[in-house]
Each structure stands twice: as structure tokens, then as C-alpha cells.
Short mmCIF file of C-alpha atoms and ligand atoms in Angstrom, two decimals:
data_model
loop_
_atom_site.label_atom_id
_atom_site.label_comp_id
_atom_site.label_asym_id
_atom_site.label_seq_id
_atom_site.Cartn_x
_atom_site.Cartn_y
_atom_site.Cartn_z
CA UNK A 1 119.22 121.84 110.97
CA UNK A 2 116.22 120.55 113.14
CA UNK A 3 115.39 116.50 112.91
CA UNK A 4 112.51 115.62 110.50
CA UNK A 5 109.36 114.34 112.28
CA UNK A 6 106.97 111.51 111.09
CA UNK A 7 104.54 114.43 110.95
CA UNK A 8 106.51 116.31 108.20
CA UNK A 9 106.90 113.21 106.09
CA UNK A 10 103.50 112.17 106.00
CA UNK A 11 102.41 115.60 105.35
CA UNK A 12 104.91 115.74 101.83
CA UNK A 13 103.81 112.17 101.12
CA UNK A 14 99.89 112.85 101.12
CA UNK A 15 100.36 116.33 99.66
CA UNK A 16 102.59 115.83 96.66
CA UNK A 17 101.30 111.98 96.34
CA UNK A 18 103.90 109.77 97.15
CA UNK A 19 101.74 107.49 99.54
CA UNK A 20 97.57 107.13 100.58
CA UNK A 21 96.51 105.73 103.17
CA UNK A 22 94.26 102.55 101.64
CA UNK A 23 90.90 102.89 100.67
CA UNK A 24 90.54 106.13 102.46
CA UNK A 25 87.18 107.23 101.09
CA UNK A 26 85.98 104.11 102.92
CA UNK A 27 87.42 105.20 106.59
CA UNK A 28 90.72 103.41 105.45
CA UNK A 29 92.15 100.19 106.35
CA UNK A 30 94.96 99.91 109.62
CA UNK A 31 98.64 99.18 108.13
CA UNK A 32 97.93 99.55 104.56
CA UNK A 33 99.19 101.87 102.35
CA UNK A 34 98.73 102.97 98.84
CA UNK A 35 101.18 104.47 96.73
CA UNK A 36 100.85 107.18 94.54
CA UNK A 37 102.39 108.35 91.25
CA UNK A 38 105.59 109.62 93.01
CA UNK A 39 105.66 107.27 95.71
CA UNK A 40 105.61 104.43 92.27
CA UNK A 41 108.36 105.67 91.01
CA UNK A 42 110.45 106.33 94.07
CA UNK A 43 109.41 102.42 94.93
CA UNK A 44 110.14 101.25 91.65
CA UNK A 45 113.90 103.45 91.28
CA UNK A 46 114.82 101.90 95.17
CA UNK A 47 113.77 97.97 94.19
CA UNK A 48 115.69 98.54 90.72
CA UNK A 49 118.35 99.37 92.29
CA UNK A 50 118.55 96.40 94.90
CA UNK A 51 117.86 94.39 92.08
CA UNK A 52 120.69 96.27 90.10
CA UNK A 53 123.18 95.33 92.85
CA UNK A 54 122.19 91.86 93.23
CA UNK A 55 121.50 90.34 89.90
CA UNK A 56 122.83 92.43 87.41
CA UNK A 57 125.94 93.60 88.96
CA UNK A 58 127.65 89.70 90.02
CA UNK A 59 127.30 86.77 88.34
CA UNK A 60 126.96 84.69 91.37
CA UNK A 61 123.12 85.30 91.80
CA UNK A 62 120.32 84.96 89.97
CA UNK A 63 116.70 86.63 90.87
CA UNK A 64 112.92 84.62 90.82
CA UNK A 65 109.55 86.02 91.35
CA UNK A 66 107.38 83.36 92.96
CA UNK A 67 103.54 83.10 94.13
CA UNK A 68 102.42 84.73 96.92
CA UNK A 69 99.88 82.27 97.90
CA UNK A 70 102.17 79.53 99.77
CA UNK A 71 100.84 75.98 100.62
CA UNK A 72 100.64 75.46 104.12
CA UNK A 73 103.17 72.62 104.23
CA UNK A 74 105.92 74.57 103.53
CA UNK A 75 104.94 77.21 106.17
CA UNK A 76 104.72 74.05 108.80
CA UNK A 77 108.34 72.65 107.68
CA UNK A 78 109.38 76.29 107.98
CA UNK A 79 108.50 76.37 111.42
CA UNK A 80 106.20 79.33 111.16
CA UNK A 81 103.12 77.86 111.68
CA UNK A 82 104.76 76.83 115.13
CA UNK A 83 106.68 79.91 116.05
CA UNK A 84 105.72 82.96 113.94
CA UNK A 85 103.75 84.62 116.51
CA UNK A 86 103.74 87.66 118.85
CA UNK A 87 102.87 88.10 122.39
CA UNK A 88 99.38 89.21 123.05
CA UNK A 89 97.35 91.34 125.46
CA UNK A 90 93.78 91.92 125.79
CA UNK A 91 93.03 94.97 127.27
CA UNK A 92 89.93 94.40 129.62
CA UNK A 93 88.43 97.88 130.51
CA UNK A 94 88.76 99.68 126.42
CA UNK A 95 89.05 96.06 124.53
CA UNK A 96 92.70 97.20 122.97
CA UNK A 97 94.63 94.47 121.53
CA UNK A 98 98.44 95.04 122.47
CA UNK A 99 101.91 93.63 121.85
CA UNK A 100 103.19 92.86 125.05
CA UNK A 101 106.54 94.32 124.01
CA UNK A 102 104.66 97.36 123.36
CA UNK A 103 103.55 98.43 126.37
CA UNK A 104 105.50 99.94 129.29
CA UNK A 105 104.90 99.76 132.93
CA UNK A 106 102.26 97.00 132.12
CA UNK A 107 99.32 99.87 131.50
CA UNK A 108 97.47 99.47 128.46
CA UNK A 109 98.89 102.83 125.95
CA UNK A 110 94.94 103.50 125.21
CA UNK A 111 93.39 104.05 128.33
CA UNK A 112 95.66 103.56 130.78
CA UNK A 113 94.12 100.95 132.98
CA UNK A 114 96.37 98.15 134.59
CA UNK A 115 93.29 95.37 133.89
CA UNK A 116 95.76 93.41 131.27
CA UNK A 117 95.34 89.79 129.88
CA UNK A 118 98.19 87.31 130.48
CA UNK A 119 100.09 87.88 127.09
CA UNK A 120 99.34 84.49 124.59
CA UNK A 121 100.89 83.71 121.58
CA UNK A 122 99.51 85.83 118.05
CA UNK A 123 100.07 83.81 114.53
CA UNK A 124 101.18 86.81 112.33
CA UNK A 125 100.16 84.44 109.26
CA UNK A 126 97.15 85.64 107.12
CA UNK A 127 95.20 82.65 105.84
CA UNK A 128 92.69 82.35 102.80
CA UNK A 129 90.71 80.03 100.78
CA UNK A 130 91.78 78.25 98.41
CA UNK A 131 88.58 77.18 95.22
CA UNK A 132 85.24 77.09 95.77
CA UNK A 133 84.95 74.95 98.85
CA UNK A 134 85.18 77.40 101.96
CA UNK A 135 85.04 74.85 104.79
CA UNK A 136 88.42 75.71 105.72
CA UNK A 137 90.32 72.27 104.95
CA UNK A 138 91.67 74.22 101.39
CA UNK A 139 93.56 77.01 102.42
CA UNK A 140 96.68 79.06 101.92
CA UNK A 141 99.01 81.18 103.57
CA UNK A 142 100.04 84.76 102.32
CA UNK A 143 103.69 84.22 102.45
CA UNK A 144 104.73 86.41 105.64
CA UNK A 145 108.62 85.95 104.01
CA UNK A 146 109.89 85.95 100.75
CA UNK A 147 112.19 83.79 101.37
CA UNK A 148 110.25 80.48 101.54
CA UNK A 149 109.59 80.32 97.85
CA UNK A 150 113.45 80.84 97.15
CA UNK A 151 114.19 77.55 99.40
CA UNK A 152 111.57 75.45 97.80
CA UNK A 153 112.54 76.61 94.48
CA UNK A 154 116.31 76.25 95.34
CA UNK A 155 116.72 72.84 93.25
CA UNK A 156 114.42 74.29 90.01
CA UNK A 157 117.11 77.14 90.06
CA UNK A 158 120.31 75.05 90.84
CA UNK A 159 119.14 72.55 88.02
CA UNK A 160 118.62 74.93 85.39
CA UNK A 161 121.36 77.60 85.87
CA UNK A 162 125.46 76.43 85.57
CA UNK A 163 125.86 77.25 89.43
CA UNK A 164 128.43 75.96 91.76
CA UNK A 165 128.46 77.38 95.34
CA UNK A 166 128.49 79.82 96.59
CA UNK A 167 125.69 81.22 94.82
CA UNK A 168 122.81 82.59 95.81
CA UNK A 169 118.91 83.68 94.73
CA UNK A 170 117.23 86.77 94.93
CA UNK A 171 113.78 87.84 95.03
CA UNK A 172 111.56 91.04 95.58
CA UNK A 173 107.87 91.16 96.44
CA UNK A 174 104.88 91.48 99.06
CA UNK A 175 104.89 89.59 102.30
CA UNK A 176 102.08 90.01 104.74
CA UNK A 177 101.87 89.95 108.73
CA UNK A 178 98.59 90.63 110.65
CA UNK A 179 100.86 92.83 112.83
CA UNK A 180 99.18 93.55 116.34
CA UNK A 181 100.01 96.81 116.37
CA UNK A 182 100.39 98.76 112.97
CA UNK A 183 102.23 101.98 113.94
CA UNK A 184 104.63 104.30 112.79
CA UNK A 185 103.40 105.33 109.40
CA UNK A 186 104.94 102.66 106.54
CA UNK A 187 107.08 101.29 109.68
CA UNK A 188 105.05 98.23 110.72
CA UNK A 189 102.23 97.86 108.21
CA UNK A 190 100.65 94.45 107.30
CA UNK A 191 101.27 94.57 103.54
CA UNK A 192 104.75 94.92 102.52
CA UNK A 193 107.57 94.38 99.97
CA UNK A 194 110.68 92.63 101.23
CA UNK A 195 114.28 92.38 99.09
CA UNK A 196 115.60 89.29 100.13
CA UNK A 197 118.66 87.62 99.08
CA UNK A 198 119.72 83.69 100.05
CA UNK A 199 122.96 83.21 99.11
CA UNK A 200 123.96 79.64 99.83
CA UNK A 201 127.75 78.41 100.84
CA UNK A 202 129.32 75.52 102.07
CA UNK A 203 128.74 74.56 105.86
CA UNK A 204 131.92 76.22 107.73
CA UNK A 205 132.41 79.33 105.45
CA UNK A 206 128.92 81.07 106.94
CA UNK A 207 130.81 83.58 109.04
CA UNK A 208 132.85 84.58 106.41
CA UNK A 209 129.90 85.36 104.28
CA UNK A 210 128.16 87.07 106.72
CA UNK A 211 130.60 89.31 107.47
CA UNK A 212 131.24 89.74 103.64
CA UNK A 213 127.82 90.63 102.77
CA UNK A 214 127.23 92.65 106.35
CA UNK A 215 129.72 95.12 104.49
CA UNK A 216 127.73 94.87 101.20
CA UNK A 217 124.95 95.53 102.57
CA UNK A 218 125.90 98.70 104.77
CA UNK A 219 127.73 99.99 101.80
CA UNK A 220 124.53 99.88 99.36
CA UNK A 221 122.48 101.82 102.52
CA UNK A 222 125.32 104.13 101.51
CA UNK A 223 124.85 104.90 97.95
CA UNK A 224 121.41 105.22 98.20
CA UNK A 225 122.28 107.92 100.30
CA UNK A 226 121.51 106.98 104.26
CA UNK A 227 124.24 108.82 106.14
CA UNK A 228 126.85 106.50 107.91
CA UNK A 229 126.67 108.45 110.98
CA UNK A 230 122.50 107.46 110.84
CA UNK A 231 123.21 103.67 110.66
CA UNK A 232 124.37 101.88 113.21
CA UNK A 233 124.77 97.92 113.49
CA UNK A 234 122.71 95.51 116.50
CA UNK A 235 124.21 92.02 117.22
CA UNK A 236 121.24 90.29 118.14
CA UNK A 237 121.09 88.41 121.51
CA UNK A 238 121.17 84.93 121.35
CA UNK A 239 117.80 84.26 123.13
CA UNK A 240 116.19 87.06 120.21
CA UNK A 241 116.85 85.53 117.49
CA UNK A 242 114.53 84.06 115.10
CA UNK A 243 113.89 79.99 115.50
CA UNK A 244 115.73 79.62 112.27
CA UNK A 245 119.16 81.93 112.84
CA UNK A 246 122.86 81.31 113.90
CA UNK A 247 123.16 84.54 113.88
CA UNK A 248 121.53 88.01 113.10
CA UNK A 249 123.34 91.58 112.23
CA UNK A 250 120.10 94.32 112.15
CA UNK A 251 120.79 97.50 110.24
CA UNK A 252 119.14 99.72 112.22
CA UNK A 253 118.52 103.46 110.89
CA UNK A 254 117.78 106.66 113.41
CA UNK A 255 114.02 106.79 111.94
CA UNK A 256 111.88 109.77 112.88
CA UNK A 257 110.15 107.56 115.01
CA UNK A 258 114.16 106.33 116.93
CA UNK A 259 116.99 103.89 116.61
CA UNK A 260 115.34 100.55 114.77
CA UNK A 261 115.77 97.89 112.10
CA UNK A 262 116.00 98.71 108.66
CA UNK A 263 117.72 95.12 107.41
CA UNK A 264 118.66 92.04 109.52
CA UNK A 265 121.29 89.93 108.09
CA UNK A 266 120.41 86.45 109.28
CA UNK A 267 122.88 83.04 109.29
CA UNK A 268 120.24 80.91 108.52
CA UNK A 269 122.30 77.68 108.13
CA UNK A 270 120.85 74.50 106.78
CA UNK A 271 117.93 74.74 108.88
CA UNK A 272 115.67 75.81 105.79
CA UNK A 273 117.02 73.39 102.78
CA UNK A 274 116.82 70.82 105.39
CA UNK A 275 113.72 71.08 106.79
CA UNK A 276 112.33 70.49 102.75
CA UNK A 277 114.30 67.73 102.01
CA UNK A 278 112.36 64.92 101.81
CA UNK A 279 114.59 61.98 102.95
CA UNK A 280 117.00 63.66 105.94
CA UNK A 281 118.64 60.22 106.93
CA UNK A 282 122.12 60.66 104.68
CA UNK A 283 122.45 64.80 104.86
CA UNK A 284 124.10 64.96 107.85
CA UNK A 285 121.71 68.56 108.63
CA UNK A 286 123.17 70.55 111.55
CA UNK A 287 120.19 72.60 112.66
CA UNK A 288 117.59 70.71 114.41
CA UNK A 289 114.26 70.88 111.81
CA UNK A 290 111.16 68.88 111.94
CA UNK A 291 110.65 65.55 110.61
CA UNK A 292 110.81 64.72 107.59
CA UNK A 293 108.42 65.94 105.13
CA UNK A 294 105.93 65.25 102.47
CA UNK A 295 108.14 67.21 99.80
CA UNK A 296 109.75 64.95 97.23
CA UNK A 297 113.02 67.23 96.87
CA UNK A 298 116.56 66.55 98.10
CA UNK A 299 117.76 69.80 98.21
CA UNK A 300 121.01 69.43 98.96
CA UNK A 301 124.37 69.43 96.52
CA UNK A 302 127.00 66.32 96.05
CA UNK A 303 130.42 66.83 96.59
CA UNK A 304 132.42 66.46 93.42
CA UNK A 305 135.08 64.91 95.03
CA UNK A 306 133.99 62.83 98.43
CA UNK A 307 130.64 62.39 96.31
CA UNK A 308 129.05 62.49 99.83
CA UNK A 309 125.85 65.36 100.05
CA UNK A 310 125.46 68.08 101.86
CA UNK A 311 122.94 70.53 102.70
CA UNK A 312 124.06 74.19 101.72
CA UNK A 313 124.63 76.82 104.67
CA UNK A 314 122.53 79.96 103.70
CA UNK A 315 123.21 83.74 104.45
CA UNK A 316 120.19 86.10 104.10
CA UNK A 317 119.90 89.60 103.97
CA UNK A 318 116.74 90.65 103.73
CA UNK A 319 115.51 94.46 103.28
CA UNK A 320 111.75 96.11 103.86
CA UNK A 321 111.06 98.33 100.55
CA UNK A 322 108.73 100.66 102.79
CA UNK A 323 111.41 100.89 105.78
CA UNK A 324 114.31 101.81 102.79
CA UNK A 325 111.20 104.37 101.56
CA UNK A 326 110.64 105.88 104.87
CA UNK A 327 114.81 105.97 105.80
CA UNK A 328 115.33 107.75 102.34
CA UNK A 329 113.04 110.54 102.17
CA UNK A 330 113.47 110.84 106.27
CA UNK A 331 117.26 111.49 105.31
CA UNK A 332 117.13 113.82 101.97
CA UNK A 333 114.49 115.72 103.63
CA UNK A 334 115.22 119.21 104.89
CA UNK A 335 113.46 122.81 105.14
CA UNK A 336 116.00 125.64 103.97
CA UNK A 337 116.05 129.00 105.64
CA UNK A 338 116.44 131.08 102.62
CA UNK A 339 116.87 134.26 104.76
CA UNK A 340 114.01 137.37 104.74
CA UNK A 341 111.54 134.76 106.46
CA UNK A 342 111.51 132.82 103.23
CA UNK A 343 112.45 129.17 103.25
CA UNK A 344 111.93 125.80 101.08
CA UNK A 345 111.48 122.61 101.54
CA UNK A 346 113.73 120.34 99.65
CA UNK A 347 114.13 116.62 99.00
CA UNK A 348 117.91 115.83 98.18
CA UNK A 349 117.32 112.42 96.69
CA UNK A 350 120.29 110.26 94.98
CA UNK A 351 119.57 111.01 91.12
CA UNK A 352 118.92 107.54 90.82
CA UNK A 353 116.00 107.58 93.58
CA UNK A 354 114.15 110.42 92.18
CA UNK A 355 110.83 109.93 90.73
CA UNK A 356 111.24 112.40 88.15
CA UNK A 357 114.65 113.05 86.61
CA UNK A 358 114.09 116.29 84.80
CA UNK A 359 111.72 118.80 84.73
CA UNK A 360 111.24 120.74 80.96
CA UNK A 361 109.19 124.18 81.92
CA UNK A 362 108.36 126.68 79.06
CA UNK A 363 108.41 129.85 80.34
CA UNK A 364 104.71 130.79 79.29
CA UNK A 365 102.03 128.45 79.12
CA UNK A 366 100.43 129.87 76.49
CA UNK A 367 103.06 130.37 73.62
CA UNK A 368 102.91 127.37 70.85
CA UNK A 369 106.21 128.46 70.44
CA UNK A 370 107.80 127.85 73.40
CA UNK A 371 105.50 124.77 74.39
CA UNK A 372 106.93 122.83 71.10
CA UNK A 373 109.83 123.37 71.73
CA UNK A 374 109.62 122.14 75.25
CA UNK A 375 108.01 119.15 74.56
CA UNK A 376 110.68 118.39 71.32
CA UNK A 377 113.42 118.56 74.30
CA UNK A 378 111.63 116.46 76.62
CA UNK A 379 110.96 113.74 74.53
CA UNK A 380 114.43 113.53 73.92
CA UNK A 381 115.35 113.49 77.20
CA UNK A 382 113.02 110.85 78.06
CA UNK A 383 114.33 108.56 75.32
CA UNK A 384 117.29 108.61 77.14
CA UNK A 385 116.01 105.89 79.58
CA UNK A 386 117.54 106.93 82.56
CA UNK A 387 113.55 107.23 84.41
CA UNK A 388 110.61 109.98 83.99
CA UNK A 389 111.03 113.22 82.34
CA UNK A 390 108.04 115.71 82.57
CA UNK A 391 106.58 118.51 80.87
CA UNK A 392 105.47 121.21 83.55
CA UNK A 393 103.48 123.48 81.63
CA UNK A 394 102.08 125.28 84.59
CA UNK A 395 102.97 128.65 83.53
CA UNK A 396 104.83 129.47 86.62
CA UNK A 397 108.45 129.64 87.04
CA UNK A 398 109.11 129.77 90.70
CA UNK A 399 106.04 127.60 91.14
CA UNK A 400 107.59 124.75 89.44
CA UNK A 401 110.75 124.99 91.29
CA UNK A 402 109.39 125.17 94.59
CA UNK A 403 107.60 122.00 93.48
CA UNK A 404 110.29 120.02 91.72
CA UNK A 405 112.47 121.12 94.51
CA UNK A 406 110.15 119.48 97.18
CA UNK A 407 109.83 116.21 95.09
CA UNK A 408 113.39 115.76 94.45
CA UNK A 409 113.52 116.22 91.09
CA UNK A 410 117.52 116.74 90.65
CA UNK A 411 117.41 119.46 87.13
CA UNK A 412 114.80 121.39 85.79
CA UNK A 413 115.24 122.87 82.08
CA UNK A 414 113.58 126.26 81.47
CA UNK A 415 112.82 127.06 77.70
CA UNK A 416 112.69 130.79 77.26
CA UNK A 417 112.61 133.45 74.39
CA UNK A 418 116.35 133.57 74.31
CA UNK A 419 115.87 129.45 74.15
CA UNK A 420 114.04 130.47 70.63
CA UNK A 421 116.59 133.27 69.28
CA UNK A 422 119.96 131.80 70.22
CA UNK A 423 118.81 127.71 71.06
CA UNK A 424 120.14 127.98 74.69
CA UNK A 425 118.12 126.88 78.00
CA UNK A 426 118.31 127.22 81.45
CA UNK A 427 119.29 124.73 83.55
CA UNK A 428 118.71 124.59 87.33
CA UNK A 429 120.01 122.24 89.95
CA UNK A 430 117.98 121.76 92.64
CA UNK A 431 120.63 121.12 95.09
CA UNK A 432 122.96 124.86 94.90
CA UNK A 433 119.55 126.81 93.17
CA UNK A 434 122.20 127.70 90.83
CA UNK A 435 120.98 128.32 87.04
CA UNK A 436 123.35 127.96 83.97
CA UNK A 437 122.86 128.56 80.40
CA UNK A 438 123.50 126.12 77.75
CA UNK A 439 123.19 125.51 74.32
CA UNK A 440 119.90 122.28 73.50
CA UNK A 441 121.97 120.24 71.92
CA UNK A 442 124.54 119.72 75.23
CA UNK A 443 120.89 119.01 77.32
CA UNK A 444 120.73 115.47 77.10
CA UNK A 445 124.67 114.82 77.47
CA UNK A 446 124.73 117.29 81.15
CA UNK A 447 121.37 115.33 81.79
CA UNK A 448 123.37 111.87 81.57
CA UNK A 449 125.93 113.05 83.76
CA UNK A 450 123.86 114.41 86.60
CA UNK A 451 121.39 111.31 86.71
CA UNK A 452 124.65 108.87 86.45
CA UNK A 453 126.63 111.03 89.21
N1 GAP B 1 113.22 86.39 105.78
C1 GAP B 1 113.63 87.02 106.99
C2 GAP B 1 112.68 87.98 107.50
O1 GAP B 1 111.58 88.10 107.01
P1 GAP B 1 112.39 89.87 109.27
O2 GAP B 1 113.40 90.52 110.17
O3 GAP B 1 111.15 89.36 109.90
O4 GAP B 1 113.17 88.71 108.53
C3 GAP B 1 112.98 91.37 107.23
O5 GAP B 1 112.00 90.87 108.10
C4 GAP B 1 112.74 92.84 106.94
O6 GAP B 1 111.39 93.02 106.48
C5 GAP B 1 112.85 93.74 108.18
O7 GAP B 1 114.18 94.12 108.41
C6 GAP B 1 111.98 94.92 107.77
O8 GAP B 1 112.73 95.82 106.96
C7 GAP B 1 110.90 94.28 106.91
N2 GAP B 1 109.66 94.10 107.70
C8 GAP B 1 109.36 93.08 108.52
N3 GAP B 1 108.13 93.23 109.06
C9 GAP B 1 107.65 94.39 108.55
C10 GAP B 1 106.41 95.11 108.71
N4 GAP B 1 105.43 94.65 109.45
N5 GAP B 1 106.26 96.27 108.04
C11 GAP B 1 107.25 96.75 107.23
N6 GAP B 1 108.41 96.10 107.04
C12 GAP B 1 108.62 94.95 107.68
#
């Protein structure tokens, strides 16, 4: 089988609508993406099942949703406003912005020409107003992390939950970087969704979790169906790693594109918790974070027993939505030779992933007969809440296959004449092509078991 290219993605995403490019009838806008009604659900199915994993599965974590706009104290004690930046280069002859770890043999990618700005630091931060006055002393970050919001939140949560370490908080939701250079279709984009976990332990027992939840994490890859022998794991250098990490493990996937990160796994330590805390003089904080700040939180846990406090150590892993997108359909995609110069293009998503779980087709269009009874089926199929079920009352068998089999749709259920004499259907599974008879009322039970498999 031949390696998918970008090109073939982005062609099935525009034509079967999983993802737009943004405002599009307006000339679009660089590194934003819309999605579409397949690319919704295949979103929503991959961030339920993070979410699955995290919150619902342990009872060790719980999950917030917090605001997007972020005050810009907590992005200075963060260190962001300091360090979050990129190296830039001005292109002099074609006006090109680069990122200096973009461009090879220090020629500018657009035109070529050598005539290259000394690279300066790039904030990635997007900034905005904040009420009516705009004279830029009321502003706010878009948070360029999730995690921020789970840090300053960390006491709320510990306060109102019966947690004892280690425990952790998880959250799922847009994060924004003016990236330099958008590229790589949802790669790199500016507007994103990140799944972010901070689970917090006590100071000495980081390595263990981060090796614990390393494992975890390459495991879930796994089930959602990323081949192990796609996936490989990146150490990163000590001189790489972000101003607030130990340590950082990157999943990186074999994208269309080459080898790059999918997940880092970062040992955050109590840089974070104690660069909030308000009053750092009795924490005893390892990491070196800025002074003390304006917050009015201690966020930081007594010991029970030595009743001295400490500042939690924190492991993070912490996912891109559109990267997990882009790995997923870039692994279950494939084009089958079918033999006789016929082939088909097929998307072998996990049940679980796909956007629609079942396809109900009555053989003709036309007939009341068979369209009732189609629709009475599908509706209890549906009410099985295991994700969509449609109707496809197209009128065309082979049609409707072709389709469902390019979307990833894991069963379709013809209903037939023999459906109306003897109450049997056809059921087809996208994966063998093979097709099966059986009786309605066994529909919804095979249905369970291929969606749960
Ligand atoms: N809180 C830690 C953090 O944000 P990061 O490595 O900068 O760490 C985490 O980002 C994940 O977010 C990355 O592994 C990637 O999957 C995703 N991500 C980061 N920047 C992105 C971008 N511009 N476009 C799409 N996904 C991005």
C-alpha cells in the first residue's frame, strides 16, 4: 500500500466535509480552519474519548472548562509574556516573514534570496481589548495553553472536591498562537483545541509519574487506532525544552507531512503553582519563578503529618485535537485496488471515531413502504446512544456504500423487499465488504457490538 499524502487528505476532508478552510468565500484566513458536519463529529467522538479516559474512567481526576480570555498577570507569572516567542526573519527582497528554524541554508523558502534579517524574538500571544476603552491599558490574552487556567484554578478545585495527591485536573478547549508560519494543513494553525491533563504529585515521585502516564498516554494513541510501528517517542534535549520543564517525552507520529509531535509529556514541577502563589517565603519552591505576585492564593498543600507546605510537582500531558484529527484519518486512510481497474477509497476508523455509526438505506427511494420502515429502524438505532445514525435515502445502493465507505461509517443496513416479506435486512461491514442477512429485531443488539468492539 502507497503512503497517504497531505494532498489526499485534504481532498476527502473538503469533498465529503470534514474540514473548510475559514471564511473561504472571503479569500480565507491563514491557519484557520472550519469544521464541517463530519469533521464535528469526528472532533467531538476523539475529545469524548480523551475525556472518557481521563475523567470518567479514574477517580483521581476531575475535568474544568475555563475562560479563554486570560488576564495578563497570569501570562507574566507564567513566564510567557517573557519567553513564549519564536525566532524571526524578515525577508528583505519579497517581504516574507519566516521562522528561523524554518528555513534551510539561510535562503528565504519564497524567493530564494539570501537578503535575511537577523532573526528577533516573535510573541506567539494574541492580545485583545478588554470594555469599551481601547487605549490599550485593558487588555487580555487568548490563552496560548490550556493549562494556565487549570493552575490558577488548582485551589477552587482542591477546595471543593475530597482530593488528596496525587490527583490531577483536566481540561479541553481552544488555545491560540499567532504562529509565524501556518503550514501543513491542521498541523500548525493559529486556532486550536488542546487536551491537557495536570496531574499533580508530591515533589520526588515526578519521574515515576511521568513514566506512568508516558505509557498511558502511548497506549490511548493505541486504541484510537495510530499504529505502534507509526509512533515513535523524542527525549527532548535539555537546552529545547520549554522555560517551564524538567523534562519533556514528545509523541511524535509519521504525519504525511514526516516524523513530528503529536503530544509532549512535560515534568513541569512546581514551577507553575509556585510562580501563583502569592507569599513564596515558607514553600520551599524548587524551580526558579518570578517574584512574587499580585495573586492572593497559596497554592500549595500542608502535610498532614510534618504540617509543613509544599508546593505540588505537576506532570502534564498535553494533546492537539487537530494533530490527533490529522494522525487518525492519515492512518485509517487507504485506496483499495478492487481488481478490473476498480478501486475504493476507504476510511477504517475505530467505531468509536466515526462520525456516523450506521447507515439505514432503503433500497428505493421512492417506495413509502420501504422508506417507513427504514426510518422505524433508524430511529431505533439512534436511541441507542452510541453517536449518529442516518437515513440515506439516496436511492442508490452502491452509491451509498462507496460513500459510507469513504467516511468511515463502520455498518450500513439495507432495507429491501425481502426486509418487508420475511423482516430480515442486510447488513454490510465496511471493513471485509461482506453482507449478511439478519432478522430487525437482532439490528440494534449486532449494532451494539460492532460500535463497542
Ligand atoms: N501546555 C503545554 C503546551 O502547550 P505545547 O508542546 O506547546 O505544550 C501541546 O503544545 C500540544 O498542542 C502539541 O503537542 C500539539 O499537539 C498542540 N499544538 C501546539 N501548537 C499547535 C499549533 N500551532 N497548531 C496545532 N496544534 C498545536
Amino acid at each position: 500500500m502507497t503512503a497517504t499524502s497531505m494532498d489526499q487528505l485534504v481532498s476527502l476532508c473538503k469533498r465529503r466535509g470534514f474540514i473548510f478552510q475559514s471564511n473561504e468565500i472571503y479569500g480565507g484566513l491563514q491557519g484557520i480552519y472550519d469544521y464541517g458536519p463530519l469533521g464535528t463529529e469526528l472532533k467531538n467522538n476523539l475529545k469524548r474519548s480523551w475525556w472518557n479516559s481521563m475523567v470518567y474512567e479514574r477517580d483521581d481526576i476531575e475535568g474544568i472548562d475555563s475562560s479563554i480570555l486570560t488576564n495578563p498577570s497570569v501570562l507574566k507569572h507564567s513566564g510567557h509574556e517573557d519567553t513564549f516567542s519564536d525566532p524571526l526573519v524578515d525577508c528583505k527582497n519579497c517581504k516574507s516573514r519566516l521562522r528561523e528554524d524554518h528555513i534551510t541554508e539561510n535562503k528565504c523558502p519564497d524567493c530564494g534570496s539570501e537578503d535575511l534579517t537577523e532573526p528577533r524574538p516573535f510573541n506567539l500571544m494574541f492580545k485583545t481589548n478588554v470594555g469599551p476603552i481601547e487605549d490599550g491599558s485593558n487588555f487580555a490574552y487568548l490563552r496560548p495553553e490550556t493549562a494556565q487556567q487549570i493552575f490558577t484554578n488548582f485551589k477552587n478545585v482542591m477546595d471543593s472536591t475530597p482530593h488528596h495527591l496525587p490527583f490531577g485536573i483536566a481540561q479541553l478547549g481552544k488555545a491560540f498562537r499567532n504562529e509565524i508560519t501556518p503550514r501543513n494543513f491542521i498541523f500548525r494553525v493559529r486556532e486550536f483545541e488542546q487536551m491537557e491533563l495536570e496531574f499533580f504529585v508530591k515533589p520526588g515521585e515526578d519521574e515515576k509519574w511521568h513514566k506512568i502516564w508516558t505509557d498511558l498516554r502511548l497506549k490511548w494513541w493505541e486504541d484510537q487506532g495510530l499504529d505502534k510501528k507509526s509512533i515513535e517517542l523524542f527525549n527532548v534535549p535539555q537546552e529545547e525544552l520549554a522555560h517551564y520543564s524538567k523534562a519533556t517525552v514528545d509523541i511524535m507520529y509519521k504525519f504525511p507531512h514526516g516524523l513530528e509531535e503529536l503530544e509532549g509529556i512535560a515534568s513541569r514541577t512546581d514551577f507553575d503553582l509556585g510562580s501563583h502563589s502569592k507569599d513564596q517565603s515558607d514553600l520551599n519552591i524548587s524551580a526558579k519563578v518570578q517574584e512574587n505576585t499580585k495573586s492572593n492564593a497559596k497554592l500549595a498543600i500542608q502535610d498532614q503529618n510534618t504540617k509543613e507546605w509544599f508546593v505540588p510537582y505537576v506532570i502534564e500531558p498535553s494533546a492537539g485535537v487537530e494533530r490527533g484529527f490529522l494522525a487518525i484519518l492519515n492512518e485509517a486512510y487507504s485506496v483499495e485496488d478492487l481488481g478490473e481497474g476498480k478501486e475504493r477509497t476507504v476510511l477504517a476508523l475505530k467505531p468509536h471515531l466515526s462520525p456516523i455509526k450506521a447507515a439505514v438505506i432503503p433500497l428505493k427511494r421512492n417506495n413509502e413502504e420501504l422508506v417507513e420502515k427504514a426510518k422505524l429502524l433508524k430511529n431505533e438505532l439512534q436511541k441507542q446512544g452510541l453517536g449518529r445514525v442516518l437515513l440515506e435515502n439516496s436511492g442508490n445502493i452502491g452509491k451509498s456504500y462507496r460513500r459510507h465507505d469513504e467516511i468511515g461509517t463502520p455498518m450500513c443496513v439495507t432495507v429491501d423487499f425481502q426486509s418487508l416479506e420475511d423482516g430480515t435486512v442486510t447488513i454490510r461491514d465496511r471493513d471485509t465488504m461482506e453482507q449478511t442477512r439478519l432478522n430487525l429485531d437482532q439490528t440494534s443488539e449486532h449494532f451494539k457490538q460492532v460500535i463497542n468492539t
